[in-house]
Amino acid sequence: MPRADFYLIAKPRFREDPLLLVCELVRKAFAGEQPTVILARSQDQAEEIDERLWSFSDDAFIPHQIAGDDDDAITAVLIVPPGIEVEDRPLAINLRDACAFGNHARILEVVAADPAERDGSRRRWKQYQSRGYELTKHDM
C-alpha cells in the first residue's frame, strides 16, 4: 500500500526557511539509498532547491540535479520543475498544489505554516485517502 506523510511546518527554524526541511528530508532519503524526486512548484523553486542542496550543510554531499538531461537516470535526487516528465521513483517529495499520484511507494508532502497551504494539504490528504494511501502526519 502506498504511503503519504504530511510534514506540517511549525518550528521557527522551518517556518523561516521551509526549504531547510526539504533538504533534511533529502539527506535522510539519500542516506537510506532511496532514489528520490522533488516535485518543485516552479523553475525558480527548482533552482533554489538545487542551490540549497549544495550549501545547507558542510558535511552532506547529495548527488542531485534539475531534471531534463541524459544523467537523470543515474542521479540519486532529481529536482523536477513543472513541465518536465521523469520516471517515477520510490520516494517523491511533493511541493506542488496537486497530489503526486504515480508509481511512488512513499510521498512526503511538505506543508508550510501558511493557512492557504494548510487548506491545500487538507484537500490532498482527502484525495490520497480516497485512493487508499496509508497517511501519517508529522508536526515539524
mmCIF file with all atom_site columns, C-alpha atoms in Angstrom, residues 13-69:
data_model
loop_
_atom_site.group_PDB
_atom_site.id
_atom_site.type_symbol
_atom_site.label_atom_id
_atom_site.label_alt_id
_atom_site.label_comp_id
_atom_site.label_asym_id
_atom_site.label_entity_id
_atom_site.label_seq_id
_atom_site.pdbx_PDB_ins_code
_atom_site.Cartn_x
_atom_site.Cartn_y
_atom_site.Cartn_z
_atom_site.occupancy
_atom_site.B_iso_or_equiv
_atom_site.pdbx_formal_charge
_atom_site.auth_seq_id
_atom_site.auth_comp_id
_atom_site.auth_asym_id
_atom_site.auth_atom_id
_atom_site.pdbx_PDB_model_num
ATOM 1  C CA . ARG A 1 13 ? 13.682 27.275 12.091  1.00 0.00 ? 13 ARG A CA 1
ATOM 2  C CA . PHE A 1 14 ? 11.492 25.634 9.422   1.00 0.00 ? 14 PHE A CA 1
ATOM 3  C CA . ARG A 1 15 ? 8.870  28.426 9.408   1.00 0.00 ? 15 ARG A CA 1
ATOM 4  C CA . GLU A 1 16 ? 11.587 30.898 8.455   1.00 0.00 ? 16 GLU A CA 1
ATOM 5  C CA . ASP A 1 17 ? 13.144 28.514 5.932   1.00 0.00 ? 17 ASP A CA 1
ATOM 6  C CA . PRO A 1 18 ? 10.781 25.771 4.670   1.00 0.00 ? 18 PRO A CA 1
ATOM 7  C CA . LEU A 1 19 ? 13.364 24.526 2.165   1.00 0.00 ? 19 LEU A CA 1
ATOM 8  C CA . LEU A 1 20 ? 15.628 23.583 5.064   1.00 0.00 ? 20 LEU A CA 1
ATOM 9  C CA . LEU A 1 21 ? 13.110 20.852 5.922   1.00 0.00 ? 21 LEU A CA 1
ATOM 10 C CA . VAL A 1 22 ? 13.170 19.693 2.286   1.00 0.00 ? 22 VAL A CA 1
ATOM 11 C CA . CYS A 1 23 ? 16.983 19.482 2.446   1.00 0.00 ? 23 CYS A CA 1
ATOM 12 C CA . GLU A 1 24 ? 16.834 17.493 5.709   1.00 0.00 ? 24 GLU A CA 1
ATOM 13 C CA . LEU A 1 25 ? 14.319 15.046 4.209   1.00 0.00 ? 25 LEU A CA 1
ATOM 14 C CA . VAL A 1 26 ? 16.500 14.639 1.102   1.00 0.00 ? 26 VAL A CA 1
ATOM 15 C CA . ARG A 1 27 ? 19.577 13.997 3.242   1.00 0.00 ? 27 ARG A CA 1
ATOM 16 C CA . LYS A 1 28 ? 17.723 11.261 5.134   1.00 0.00 ? 28 LYS A CA 1
ATOM 17 C CA . ALA A 1 29 ? 16.434 9.693  1.904   1.00 0.00 ? 29 ALA A CA 1
ATOM 18 C CA . PHE A 1 30 ? 19.910 9.721  0.340   1.00 0.00 ? 30 PHE A CA 1
ATOM 19 C CA . ALA A 1 31 ? 21.428 8.157  3.476   1.00 0.00 ? 31 ALA A CA 1
ATOM 20 C CA . GLY A 1 32 ? 18.768 5.429  3.161   1.00 0.00 ? 32 GLY A CA 1
ATOM 21 C CA . GLU A 1 33 ? 19.665 4.950  -0.528  1.00 0.00 ? 33 GLU A CA 1
ATOM 22 C CA . GLN A 1 34 ? 16.168 5.845  -1.730  1.00 0.00 ? 34 GLN A CA 1
ATOM 23 C CA . PRO A 1 35 ? 16.039 7.252  -5.271  1.00 0.00 ? 35 PRO A CA 1
ATOM 24 C CA . THR A 1 36 ? 14.071 10.484 -4.903  1.00 0.00 ? 36 THR A CA 1
ATOM 25 C CA . VAL A 1 37 ? 12.229 13.071 -6.957  1.00 0.00 ? 37 VAL A CA 1
ATOM 26 C CA . ILE A 1 38 ? 11.459 16.518 -5.612  1.00 0.00 ? 38 ILE A CA 1
ATOM 27 C CA . LEU A 1 39 ? 8.394  17.922 -7.341  1.00 0.00 ? 39 LEU A CA 1
ATOM 28 C CA . ALA A 1 40 ? 9.022  21.676 -7.332  1.00 0.00 ? 40 ALA A CA 1
ATOM 29 C CA . ARG A 1 41 ? 6.272  24.279 -7.784  1.00 0.00 ? 41 ARG A CA 1
ATOM 30 C CA . SER A 1 42 ? 8.251  26.284 -10.348 1.00 0.00 ? 42 SER A CA 1
ATOM 31 C CA . GLN A 1 43 ? 11.535 26.529 -12.223 1.00 0.00 ? 43 GLN A CA 1
ATOM 32 C CA . ASP A 1 44 ? 12.641 29.214 -9.746  1.00 0.00 ? 44 ASP A CA 1
ATOM 33 C CA . GLN A 1 45 ? 11.922 26.960 -6.789  1.00 0.00 ? 45 GLN A CA 1
ATOM 34 C CA . ALA A 1 46 ? 13.776 24.074 -8.500  1.00 0.00 ? 46 ALA A CA 1
ATOM 35 C CA . GLU A 1 47 ? 16.826 26.300 -8.917  1.00 0.00 ? 47 GLU A CA 1
ATOM 36 C CA . GLU A 1 48 ? 16.607 27.439 -5.303  1.00 0.00 ? 48 GLU A CA 1
ATOM 37 C CA . ILE A 1 49 ? 16.447 23.835 -4.057  1.00 0.00 ? 49 ILE A CA 1
ATOM 38 C CA . ASP A 1 50 ? 19.383 22.929 -6.310  1.00 0.00 ? 50 ASP A CA 1
ATOM 39 C CA . GLU A 1 51 ? 21.477 25.686 -4.757  1.00 0.00 ? 51 GLU A CA 1
ATOM 40 C CA . ARG A 1 52 ? 20.357 24.882 -1.205  1.00 0.00 ? 52 ARG A CA 1
ATOM 41 C CA . LEU A 1 53 ? 21.304 21.206 -1.533  1.00 0.00 ? 53 LEU A CA 1
ATOM 42 C CA . TRP A 1 54 ? 24.885 22.313 -2.281  1.00 0.00 ? 54 TRP A CA 1
ATOM 43 C CA . SER A 1 55 ? 25.098 24.703 0.654   1.00 0.00 ? 55 SER A CA 1
ATOM 44 C CA . PHE A 1 56 ? 22.748 23.704 3.504   1.00 0.00 ? 56 PHE A CA 1
ATOM 45 C CA . SER A 1 57 ? 25.284 21.502 5.311   1.00 0.00 ? 57 SER A CA 1
ATOM 46 C CA . ASP A 1 58 ? 29.062 21.369 5.335   1.00 0.00 ? 58 ASP A CA 1
ATOM 47 C CA . ASP A 1 59 ? 29.084 17.609 5.917   1.00 0.00 ? 59 ASP A CA 1
ATOM 48 C CA . ALA A 1 60 ? 26.417 16.493 3.421   1.00 0.00 ? 60 ALA A CA 1
ATOM 49 C CA . PHE A 1 61 ? 27.108 15.706 -0.207  1.00 0.00 ? 61 PHE A CA 1
ATOM 50 C CA . ILE A 1 62 ? 23.919 14.728 -2.001  1.00 0.00 ? 62 ILE A CA 1
ATOM 51 C CA . PRO A 1 63 ? 24.192 13.973 -5.748  1.00 0.00 ? 63 PRO A CA 1
ATOM 52 C CA . HIS A 1 64 ? 21.323 15.881 -7.342  1.00 0.00 ? 64 HIS A CA 1
ATOM 53 C CA . GLN A 1 65 ? 20.328 17.882 -10.391 1.00 0.00 ? 65 GLN A CA 1
ATOM 54 C CA . ILE A 1 66 ? 17.408 19.607 -12.016 1.00 0.00 ? 66 ILE A CA 1
ATOM 55 C CA . ALA A 1 67 ? 15.766 17.026 -14.280 1.00 0.00 ? 67 ALA A CA 1
ATOM 56 C CA . GLY A 1 68 ? 15.982 17.221 -18.022 1.00 0.00 ? 68 GLY A CA 1
ATOM 57 C CA . ASP A 1 69 ? 19.168 15.628 -19.345 1.00 0.00 ? 69 ASP A CA 1
#
